[in-house]
Short mmCIF file of C-alpha atoms in Angstrom, two decimals:
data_model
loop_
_atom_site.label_atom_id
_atom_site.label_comp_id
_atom_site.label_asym_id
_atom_site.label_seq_id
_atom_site.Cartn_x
_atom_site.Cartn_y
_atom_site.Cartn_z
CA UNK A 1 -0.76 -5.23 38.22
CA UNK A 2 0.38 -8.31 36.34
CA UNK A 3 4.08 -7.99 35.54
CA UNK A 4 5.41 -10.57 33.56
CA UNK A 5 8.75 -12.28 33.80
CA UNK A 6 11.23 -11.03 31.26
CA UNK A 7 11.53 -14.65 29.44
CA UNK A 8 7.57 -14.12 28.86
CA UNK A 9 7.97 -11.03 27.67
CA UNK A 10 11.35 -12.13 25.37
CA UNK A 11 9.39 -15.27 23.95
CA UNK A 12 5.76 -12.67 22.78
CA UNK A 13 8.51 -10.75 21.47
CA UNK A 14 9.48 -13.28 19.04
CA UNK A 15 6.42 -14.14 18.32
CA UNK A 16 5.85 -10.50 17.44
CA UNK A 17 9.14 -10.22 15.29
CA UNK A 18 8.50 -13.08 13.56
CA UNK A 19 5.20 -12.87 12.61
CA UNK A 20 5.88 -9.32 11.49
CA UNK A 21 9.00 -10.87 9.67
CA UNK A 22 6.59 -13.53 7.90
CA UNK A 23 3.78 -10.27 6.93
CA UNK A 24 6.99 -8.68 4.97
CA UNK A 25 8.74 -12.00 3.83
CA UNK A 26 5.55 -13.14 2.36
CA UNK A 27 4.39 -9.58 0.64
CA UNK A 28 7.54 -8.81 -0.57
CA UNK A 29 8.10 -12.26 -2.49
CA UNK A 30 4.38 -12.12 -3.96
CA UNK A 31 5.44 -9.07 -5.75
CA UNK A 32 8.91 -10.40 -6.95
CA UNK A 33 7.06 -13.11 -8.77
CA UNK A 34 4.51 -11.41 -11.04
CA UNK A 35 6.65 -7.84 -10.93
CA UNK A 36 4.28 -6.67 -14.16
CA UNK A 37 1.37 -6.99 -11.54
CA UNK A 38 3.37 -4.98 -9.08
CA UNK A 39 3.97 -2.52 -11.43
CA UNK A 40 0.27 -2.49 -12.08
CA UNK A 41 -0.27 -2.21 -8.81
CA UNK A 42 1.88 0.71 -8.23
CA UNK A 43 0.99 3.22 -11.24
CA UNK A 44 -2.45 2.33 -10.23
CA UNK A 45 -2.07 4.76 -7.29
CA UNK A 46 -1.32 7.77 -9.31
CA UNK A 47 0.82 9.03 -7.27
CA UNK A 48 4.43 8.93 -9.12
CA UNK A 49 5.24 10.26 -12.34
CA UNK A 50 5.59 7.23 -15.24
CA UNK A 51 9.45 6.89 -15.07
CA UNK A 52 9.50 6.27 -11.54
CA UNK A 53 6.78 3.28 -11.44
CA UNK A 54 9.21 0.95 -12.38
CA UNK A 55 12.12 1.49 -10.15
CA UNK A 56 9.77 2.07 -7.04
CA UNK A 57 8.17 -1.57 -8.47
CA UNK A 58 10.95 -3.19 -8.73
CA UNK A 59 12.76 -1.64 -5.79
CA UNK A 60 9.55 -1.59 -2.95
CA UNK A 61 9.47 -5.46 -2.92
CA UNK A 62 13.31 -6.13 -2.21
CA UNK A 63 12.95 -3.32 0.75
CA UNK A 64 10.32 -5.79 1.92
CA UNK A 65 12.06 -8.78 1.45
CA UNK A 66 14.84 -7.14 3.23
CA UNK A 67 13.68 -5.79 6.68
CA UNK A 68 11.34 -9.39 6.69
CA UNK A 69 14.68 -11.05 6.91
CA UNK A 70 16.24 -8.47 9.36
CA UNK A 71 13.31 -9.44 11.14
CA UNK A 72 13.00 -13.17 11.35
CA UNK A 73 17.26 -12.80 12.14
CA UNK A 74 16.13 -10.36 14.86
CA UNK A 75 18.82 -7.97 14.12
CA UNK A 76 19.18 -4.48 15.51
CA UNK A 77 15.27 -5.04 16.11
CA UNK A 78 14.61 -1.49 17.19
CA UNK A 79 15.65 -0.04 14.06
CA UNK A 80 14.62 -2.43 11.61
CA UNK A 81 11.22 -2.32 13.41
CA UNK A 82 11.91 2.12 13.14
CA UNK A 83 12.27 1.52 9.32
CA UNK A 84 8.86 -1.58 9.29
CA UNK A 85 7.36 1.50 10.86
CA UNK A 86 8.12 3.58 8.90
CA UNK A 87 7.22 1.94 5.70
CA UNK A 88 3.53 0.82 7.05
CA UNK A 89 3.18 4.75 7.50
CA UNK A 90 4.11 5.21 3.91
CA UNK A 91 2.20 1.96 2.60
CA UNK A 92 -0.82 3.56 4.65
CA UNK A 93 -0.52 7.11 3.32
CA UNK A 94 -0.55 5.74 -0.50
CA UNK A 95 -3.68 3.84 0.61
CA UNK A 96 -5.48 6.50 2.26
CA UNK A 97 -4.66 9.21 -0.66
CA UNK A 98 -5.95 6.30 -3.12
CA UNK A 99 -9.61 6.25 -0.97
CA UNK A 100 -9.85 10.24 -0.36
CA UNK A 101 -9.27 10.86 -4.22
CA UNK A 102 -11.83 8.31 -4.97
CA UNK A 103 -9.36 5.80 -6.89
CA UNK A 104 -11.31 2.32 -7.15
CA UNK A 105 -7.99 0.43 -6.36
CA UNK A 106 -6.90 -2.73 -4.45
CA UNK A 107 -3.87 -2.02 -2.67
CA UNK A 108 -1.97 -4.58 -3.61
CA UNK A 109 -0.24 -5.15 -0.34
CA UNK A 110 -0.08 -9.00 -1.06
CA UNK A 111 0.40 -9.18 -4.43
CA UNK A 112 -2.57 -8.22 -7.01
CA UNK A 113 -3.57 -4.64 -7.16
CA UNK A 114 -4.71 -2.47 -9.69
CA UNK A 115 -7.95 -0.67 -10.77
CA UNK A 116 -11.13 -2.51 -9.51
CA UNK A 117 -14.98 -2.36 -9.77
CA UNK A 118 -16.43 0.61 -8.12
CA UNK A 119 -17.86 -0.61 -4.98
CA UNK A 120 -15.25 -3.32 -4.58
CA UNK A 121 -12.83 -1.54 -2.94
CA UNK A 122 -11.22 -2.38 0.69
CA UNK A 123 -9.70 0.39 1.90
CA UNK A 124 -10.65 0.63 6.03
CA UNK A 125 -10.01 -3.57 5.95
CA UNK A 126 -6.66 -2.64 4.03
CA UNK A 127 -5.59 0.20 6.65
CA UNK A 128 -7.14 -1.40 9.58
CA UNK A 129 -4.81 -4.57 8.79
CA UNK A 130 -1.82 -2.07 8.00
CA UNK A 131 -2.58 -0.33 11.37
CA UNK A 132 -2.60 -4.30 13.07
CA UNK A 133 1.12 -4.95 11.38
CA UNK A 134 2.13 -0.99 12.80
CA UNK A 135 1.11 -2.29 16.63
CA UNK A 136 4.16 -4.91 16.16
CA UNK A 137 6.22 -2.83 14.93
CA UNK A 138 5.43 -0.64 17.75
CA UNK A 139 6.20 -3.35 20.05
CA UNK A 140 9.25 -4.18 18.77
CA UNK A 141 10.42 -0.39 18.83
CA UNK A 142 9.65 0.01 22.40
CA UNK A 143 10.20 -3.40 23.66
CA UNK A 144 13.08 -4.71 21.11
CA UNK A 145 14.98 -7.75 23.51
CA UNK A 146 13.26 -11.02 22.01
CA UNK A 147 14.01 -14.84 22.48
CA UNK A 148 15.57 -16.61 19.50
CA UNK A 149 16.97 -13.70 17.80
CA UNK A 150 20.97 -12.75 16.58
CA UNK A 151 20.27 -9.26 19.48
CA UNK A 152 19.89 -11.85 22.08
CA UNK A 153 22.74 -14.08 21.37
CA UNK A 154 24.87 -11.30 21.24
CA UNK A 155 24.06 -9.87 23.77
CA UNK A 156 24.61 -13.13 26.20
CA UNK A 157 27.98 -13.12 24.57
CA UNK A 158 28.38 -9.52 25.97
CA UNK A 159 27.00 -10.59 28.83
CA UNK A 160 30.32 -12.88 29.58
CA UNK A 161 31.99 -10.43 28.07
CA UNK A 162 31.31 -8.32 31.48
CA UNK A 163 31.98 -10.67 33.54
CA UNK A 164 35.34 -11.17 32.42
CA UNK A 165 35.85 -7.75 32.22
CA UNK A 166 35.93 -8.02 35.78
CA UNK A 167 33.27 -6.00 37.60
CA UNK A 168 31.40 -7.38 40.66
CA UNK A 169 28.45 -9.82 40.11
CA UNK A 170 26.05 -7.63 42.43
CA UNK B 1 28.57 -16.06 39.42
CA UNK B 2 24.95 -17.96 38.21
CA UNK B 3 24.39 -18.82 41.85
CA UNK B 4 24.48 -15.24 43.00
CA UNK B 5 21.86 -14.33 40.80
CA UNK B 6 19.50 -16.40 41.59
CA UNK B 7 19.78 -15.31 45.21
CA UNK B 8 19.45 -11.87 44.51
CA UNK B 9 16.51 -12.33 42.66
CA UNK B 10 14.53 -10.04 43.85
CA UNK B 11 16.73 -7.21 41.92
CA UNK B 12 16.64 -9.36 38.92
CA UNK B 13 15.10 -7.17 36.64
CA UNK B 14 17.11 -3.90 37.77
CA UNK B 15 20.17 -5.87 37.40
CA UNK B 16 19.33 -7.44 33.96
CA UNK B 17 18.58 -3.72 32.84
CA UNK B 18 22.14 -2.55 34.05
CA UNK B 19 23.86 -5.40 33.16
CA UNK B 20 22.64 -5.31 29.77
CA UNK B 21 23.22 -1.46 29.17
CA UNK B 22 26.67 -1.93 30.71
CA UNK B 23 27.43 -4.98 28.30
CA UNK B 24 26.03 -2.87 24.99
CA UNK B 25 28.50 -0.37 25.94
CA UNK B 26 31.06 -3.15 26.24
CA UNK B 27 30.49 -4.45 23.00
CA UNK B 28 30.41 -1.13 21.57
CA UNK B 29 32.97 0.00 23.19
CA UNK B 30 35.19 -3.61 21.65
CA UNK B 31 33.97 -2.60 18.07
CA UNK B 32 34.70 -5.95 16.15
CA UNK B 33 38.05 -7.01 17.08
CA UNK B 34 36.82 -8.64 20.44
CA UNK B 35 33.48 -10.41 19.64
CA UNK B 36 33.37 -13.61 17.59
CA UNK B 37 29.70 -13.67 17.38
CA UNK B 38 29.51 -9.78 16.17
CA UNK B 39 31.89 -10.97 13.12
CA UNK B 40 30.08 -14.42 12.89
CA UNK B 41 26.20 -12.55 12.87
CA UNK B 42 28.07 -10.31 10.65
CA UNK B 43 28.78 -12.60 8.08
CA UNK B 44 25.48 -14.69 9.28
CA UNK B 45 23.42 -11.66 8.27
CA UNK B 46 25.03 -10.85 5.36
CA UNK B 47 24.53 -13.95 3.58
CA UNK B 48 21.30 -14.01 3.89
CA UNK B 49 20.25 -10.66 2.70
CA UNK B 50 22.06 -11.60 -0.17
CA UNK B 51 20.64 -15.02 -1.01
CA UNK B 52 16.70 -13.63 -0.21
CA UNK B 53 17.41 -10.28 -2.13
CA UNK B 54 19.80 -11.33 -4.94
CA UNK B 55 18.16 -13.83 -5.71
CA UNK B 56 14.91 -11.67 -5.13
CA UNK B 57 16.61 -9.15 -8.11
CA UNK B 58 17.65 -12.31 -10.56
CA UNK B 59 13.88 -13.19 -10.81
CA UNK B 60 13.11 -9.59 -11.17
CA UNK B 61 15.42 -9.27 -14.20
CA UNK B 62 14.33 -12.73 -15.37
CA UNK B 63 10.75 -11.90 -15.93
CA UNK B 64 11.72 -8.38 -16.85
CA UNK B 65 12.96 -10.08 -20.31
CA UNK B 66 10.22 -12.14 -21.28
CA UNK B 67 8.17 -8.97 -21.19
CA UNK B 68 10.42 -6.61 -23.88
CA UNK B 69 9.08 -5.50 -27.12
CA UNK B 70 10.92 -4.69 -30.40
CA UNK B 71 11.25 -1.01 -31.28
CA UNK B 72 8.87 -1.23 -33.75
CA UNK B 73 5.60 -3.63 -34.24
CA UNK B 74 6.40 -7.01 -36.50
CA UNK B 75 3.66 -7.08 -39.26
CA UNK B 76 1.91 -10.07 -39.31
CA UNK B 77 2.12 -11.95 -42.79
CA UNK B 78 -1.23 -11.91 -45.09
CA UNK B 79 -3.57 -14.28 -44.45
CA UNK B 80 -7.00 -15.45 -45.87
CA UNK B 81 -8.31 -12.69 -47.78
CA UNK B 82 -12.39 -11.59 -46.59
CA UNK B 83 -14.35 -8.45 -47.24
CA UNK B 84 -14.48 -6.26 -43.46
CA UNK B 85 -16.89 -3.40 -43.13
CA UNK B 86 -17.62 -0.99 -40.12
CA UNK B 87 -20.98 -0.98 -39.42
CA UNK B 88 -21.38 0.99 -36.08
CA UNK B 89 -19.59 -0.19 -33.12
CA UNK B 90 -18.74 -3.64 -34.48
CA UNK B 91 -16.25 -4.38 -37.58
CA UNK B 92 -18.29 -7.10 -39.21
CA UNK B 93 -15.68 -9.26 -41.59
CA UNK B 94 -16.59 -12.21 -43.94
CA UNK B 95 -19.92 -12.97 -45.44
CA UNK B 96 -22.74 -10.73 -44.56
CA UNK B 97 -25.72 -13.32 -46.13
CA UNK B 98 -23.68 -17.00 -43.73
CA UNK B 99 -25.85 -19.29 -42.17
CA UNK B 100 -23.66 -18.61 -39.12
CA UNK B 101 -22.28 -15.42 -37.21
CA UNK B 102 -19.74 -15.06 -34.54
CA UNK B 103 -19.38 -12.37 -32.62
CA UNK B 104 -15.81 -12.08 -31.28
CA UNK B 105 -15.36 -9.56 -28.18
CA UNK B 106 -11.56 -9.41 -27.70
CA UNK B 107 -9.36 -6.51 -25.91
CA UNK B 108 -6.71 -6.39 -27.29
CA UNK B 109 -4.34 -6.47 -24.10
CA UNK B 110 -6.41 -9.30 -22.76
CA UNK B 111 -3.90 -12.90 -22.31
CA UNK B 112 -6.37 -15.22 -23.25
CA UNK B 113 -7.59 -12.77 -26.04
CA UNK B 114 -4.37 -13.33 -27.49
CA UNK B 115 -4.50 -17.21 -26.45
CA UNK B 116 -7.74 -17.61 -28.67
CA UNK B 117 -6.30 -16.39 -31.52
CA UNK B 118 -3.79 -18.03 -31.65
CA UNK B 119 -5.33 -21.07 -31.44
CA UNK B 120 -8.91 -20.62 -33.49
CA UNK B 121 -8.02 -17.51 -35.56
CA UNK B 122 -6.39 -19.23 -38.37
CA UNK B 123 -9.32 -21.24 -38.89
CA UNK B 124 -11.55 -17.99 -38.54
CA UNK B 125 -10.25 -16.46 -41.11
CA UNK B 126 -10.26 -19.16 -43.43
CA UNK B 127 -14.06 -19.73 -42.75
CA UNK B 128 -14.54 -15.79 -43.12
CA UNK B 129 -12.61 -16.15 -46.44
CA UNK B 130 -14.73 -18.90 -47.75
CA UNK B 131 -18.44 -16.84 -47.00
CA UNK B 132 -19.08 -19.20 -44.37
CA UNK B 133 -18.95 -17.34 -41.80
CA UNK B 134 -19.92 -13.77 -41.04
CA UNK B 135 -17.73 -13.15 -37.96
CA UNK B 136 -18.01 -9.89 -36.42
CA UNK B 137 -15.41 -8.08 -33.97
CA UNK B 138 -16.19 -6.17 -31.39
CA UNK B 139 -12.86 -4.30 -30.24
CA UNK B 140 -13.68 -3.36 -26.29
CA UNK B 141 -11.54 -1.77 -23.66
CA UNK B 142 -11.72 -3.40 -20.12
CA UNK B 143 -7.74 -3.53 -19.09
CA UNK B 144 -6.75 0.72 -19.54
CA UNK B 145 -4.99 0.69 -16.23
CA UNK B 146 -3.23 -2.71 -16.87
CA UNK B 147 -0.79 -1.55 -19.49
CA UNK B 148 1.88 1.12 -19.12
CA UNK B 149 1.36 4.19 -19.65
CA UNK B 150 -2.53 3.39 -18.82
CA UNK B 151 -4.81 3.22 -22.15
CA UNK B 152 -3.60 0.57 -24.64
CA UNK B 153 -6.98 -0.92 -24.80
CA UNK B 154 -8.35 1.98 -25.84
CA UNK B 155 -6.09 2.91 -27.88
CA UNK B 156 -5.36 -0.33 -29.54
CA UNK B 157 -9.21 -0.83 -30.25
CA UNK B 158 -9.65 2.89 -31.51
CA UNK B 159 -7.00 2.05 -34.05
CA UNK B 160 -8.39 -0.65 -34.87
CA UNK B 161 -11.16 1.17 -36.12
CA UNK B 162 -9.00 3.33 -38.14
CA UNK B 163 -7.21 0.17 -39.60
CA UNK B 164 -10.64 -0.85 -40.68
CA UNK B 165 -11.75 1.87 -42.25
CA UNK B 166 -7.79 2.29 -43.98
CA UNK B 167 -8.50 -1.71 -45.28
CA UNK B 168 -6.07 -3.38 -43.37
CA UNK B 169 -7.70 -4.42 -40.39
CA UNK B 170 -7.41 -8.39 -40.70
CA UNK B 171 -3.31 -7.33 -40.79
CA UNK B 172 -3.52 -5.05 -38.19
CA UNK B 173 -5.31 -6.83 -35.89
CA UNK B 174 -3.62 -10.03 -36.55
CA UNK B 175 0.15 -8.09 -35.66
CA UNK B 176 -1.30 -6.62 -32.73
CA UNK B 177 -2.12 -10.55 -31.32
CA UNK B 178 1.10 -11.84 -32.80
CA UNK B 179 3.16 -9.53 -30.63
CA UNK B 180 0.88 -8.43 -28.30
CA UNK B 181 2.07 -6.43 -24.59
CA UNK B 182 2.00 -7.75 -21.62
CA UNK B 183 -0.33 -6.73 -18.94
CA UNK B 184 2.00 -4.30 -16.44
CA UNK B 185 4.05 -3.69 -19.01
CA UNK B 186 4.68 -1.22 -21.46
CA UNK B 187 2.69 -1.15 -24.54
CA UNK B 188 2.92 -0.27 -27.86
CA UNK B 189 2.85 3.88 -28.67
CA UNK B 190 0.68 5.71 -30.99
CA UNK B 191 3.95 6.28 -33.16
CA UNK B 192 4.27 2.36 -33.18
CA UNK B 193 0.70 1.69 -34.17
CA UNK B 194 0.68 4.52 -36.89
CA UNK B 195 4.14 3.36 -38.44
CA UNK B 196 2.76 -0.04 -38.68
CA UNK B 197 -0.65 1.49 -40.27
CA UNK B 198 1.76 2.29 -42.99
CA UNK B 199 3.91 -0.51 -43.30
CA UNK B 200 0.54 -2.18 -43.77
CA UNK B 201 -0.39 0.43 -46.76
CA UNK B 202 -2.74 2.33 -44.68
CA UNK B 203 -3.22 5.91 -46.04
CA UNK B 204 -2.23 9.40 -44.88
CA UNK B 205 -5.38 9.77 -42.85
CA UNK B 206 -4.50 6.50 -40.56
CA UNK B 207 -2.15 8.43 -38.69
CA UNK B 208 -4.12 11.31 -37.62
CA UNK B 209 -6.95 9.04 -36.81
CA UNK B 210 -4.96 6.80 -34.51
CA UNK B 211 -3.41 10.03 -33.20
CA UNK B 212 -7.15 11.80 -32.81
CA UNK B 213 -8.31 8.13 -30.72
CA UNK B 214 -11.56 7.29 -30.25
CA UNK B 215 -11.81 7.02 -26.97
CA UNK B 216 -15.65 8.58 -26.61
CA UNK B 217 -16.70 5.60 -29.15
CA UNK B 218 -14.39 3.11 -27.78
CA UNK B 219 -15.92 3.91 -24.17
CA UNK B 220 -19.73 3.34 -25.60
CA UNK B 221 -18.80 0.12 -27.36
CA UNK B 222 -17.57 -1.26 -24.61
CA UNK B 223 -20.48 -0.05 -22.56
CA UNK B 224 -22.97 -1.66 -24.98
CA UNK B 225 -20.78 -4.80 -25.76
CA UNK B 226 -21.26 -5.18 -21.42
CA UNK B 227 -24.49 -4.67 -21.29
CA UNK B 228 -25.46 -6.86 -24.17
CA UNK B 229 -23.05 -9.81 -22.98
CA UNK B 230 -23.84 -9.65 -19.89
CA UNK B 231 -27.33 -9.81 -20.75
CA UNK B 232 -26.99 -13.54 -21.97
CA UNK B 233 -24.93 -14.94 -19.10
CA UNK B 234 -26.79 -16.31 -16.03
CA UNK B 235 -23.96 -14.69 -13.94
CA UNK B 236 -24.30 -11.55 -16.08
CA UNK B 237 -20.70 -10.91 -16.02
CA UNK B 238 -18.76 -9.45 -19.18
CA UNK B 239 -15.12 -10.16 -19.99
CA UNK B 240 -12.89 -10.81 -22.48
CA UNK B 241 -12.65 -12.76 -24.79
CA UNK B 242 -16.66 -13.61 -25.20
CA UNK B 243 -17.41 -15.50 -28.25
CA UNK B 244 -20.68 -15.54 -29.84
CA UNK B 245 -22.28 -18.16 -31.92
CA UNK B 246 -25.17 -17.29 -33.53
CA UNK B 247 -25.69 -15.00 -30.54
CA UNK B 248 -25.19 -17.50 -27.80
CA UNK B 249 -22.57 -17.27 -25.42
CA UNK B 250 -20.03 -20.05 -26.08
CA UNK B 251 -18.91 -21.33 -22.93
CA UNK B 252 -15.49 -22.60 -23.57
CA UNK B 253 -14.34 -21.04 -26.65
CA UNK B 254 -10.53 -22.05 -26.24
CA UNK B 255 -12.37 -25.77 -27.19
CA UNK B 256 -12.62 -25.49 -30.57
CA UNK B 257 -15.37 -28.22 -30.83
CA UNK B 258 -17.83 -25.75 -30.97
CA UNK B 259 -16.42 -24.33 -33.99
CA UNK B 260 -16.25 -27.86 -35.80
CA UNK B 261 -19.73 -28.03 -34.94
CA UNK B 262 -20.83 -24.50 -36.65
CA UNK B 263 -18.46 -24.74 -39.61
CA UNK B 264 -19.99 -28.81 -40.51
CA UNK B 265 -23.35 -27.41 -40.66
CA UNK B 266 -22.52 -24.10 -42.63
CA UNK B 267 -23.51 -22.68 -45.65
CA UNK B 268 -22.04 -20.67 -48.15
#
């Protein structure tokens, strides 16, 4: 079986973080700069009652913006890529209750959304992509030590740390 | 202490694993007070998340303003005066026996519905008010699910309806384009568009025909203003706003040559 070293492994992992870091940087500042659309976007899923459009419109896109750049710091990786998780499952669930009821929506993910033409809706390329973005975050929840993150160089500072601290080198 | 490792190598990884479990508990263990970096990431991260989400929350609140409405809807001022009739789906304004009709399908949420009138309306209206033109709107609803709550279009163009039969469509119409939502946002209420019904001099029945809608004919105009429109165009698409002339589609309405064209070579 075909082990690779831990560097290997450390340097995917970044690529992992940060390209999952880029997928939430870049979807969460779309919506921030056309928030009517966003709003659009969200009441078209006819899920939440009219007063809480708004606040989940406004609010969804900072969450976004915020766990990208947890992300692309690479800080406390497993959990920010617990909550990433977490929200794809959410993001997916609005998606797939939009396509069972028969909504003609885009999702939105990147910006846009809203009603669309019958016929033009995406939904398995929309989930399929959403399940894609879930795989990192599944890597990054099982496997959360990556090169070129804030985890890392703390932990190499620990790592001293323990060697002062005075126990035998092995 | 480097040197060592590398000659154990061999129990690299299970070392790694311990030595980094050991050293979490370490730092754990120190809380703050012992590691620089934990206070300088600290800070490090903080800054960050608030430059990408504050200022993330100022643009928010930045475009939030542009899109506010007044509390009630500003009534436009009186302009040219011409004769409007409903005839059907369509309110047909100005003279009925002009060398030259436009047909004017607007929503009345639509951006660049609200674009071309401000910039060709005025001159609409004058020609409508002179018999040289018989210009005929056709009020359609294509963006429901872009205002909030859902519907404006329909409303808006139901009421306009009502506004024409009450005689004050060319005010009502113009107000709703002089202060018109903004797609995503919220829109103006049936309260709003009856109160400005009678600001406008609109009678008792107004209200309870905005307030009924007319969303059954609102739905069929639009229907037959799509299939007609896009009947004419090559690409047989329909959208808003499609101008008319003479029952062409003009191609770039915003342009107002082709209205300099029509208006030199009408009659009265």
């Amino acid at each position: 079986m075909l082990r690779l070293s831990r560097s290997v492994l450390d340097g995917l992992g970044a690529v992992v973080r940060l390209g999952l870091a880029a997928v939430f940087l870049v979807s969460g500042a779309l919506k921030v700069i056309d928030p009517a659309q966003t709003r659009v976007a969200v009441g078209a899923y006819e899920l939440l009652p009219a007063g809480l459009v708004g606040p989940v419109a406004t609010g969804l896109p900072l969450v976004e913006l915020a766990v990208g750049t947890l992300l692309a710091l690479g800080v406390a990786t497993r959990w920010v890529a617990l909550a990433a998780g977490m929200l794809l499952v959410v993001l997916m669930a609005a998606v797939a209750q939009a396509w069972a009821r028969g909504l003609s929506i885009d999702c939105g993910c990147f910006g846009g959304g809203g009603a669309v033409a019958k016929g033009n809706t995406q939904y398995p390329q929309e989930l399929a992509r959403d399940v894609g973005f879930a795989v990192l975050a599944g890597w990054l929840l099982v496997r959360p030590q990556t090169a070129l993150s804030i985890d890392a160089w703390l932990r190499a500072d620990s790592s001293s740390g323990w060697g002062r601290a005075g126990h035998p080198a092995g | 202490m480097s040197r060592e490792e590398h000659v154990v190598s061999g129990a690299e990884r299970t070392q790694d694993k311990r030595k980094q479990q050991a050293s979490e508990a370490v730092a754990a263990a120190r809380g703050s007070g012992g590691g620089n970096r934990m206070v300088i990431a600290g800070i490090a991260i903080i800054v960050v998340l608030v430059v990408v989400v504050g200022g993330a929350v100022l643009l928010q609140g930045h475009n939030k303003k542009a899109t506010d409405l007044p509390s009630a809807i500003p009534p436009a001022a009186t302009g040219p005066q011409y004769p409007v009739a409903l005839q059907g789906d369509a309110i047909v304004t100005g003279s009925l026996q002009a060398s030259v009709t436009i047909d004017v399908y607007e929503d009345f949420l639509c951006p660049h519905c609200g674009k071309l009138e401000q910039t060709l309306h005025p001159r609409l209206a004058q020609a409508a008010a002179d018999g040289k033109i018989k210009l005929v709107y056709h009020p359609v609803s294509i963006l429901d699910r872009q205002s909030v709550p859902a519907g404006y279009s329909t409303l808006a163009a139901g009421a306009s309806y009502c506004a024409a039969s009450a005689g004050i469509f060319p005010r009502f119409h113009d107000s709703l384009f002089a202060h018109q939502p903004t797609e995503g946002a919220s829109a103006w209420t049936v309260a709003q568009l009856q109160q400005l019904g009678t600001v406008l001099g609109a009678g008792p029945g107004f209200a309870s025909c905005v307030q009924t809608g007319a969303e059954q004919r609102v739905t069929t105009a639009t229907d037959n203003a799509s299939k007609y429109v896009s009947g004419l165009r090559a690409d047989h698409e329909f959208g808003t706003p499609t101008v008319l002339l003479n029952g062409a589609v003009v191609e770039d309405p915003f342009d107002g040559q082709w209205l300099d064209k029509a208006l030199s070579g009408a009659q009265r």
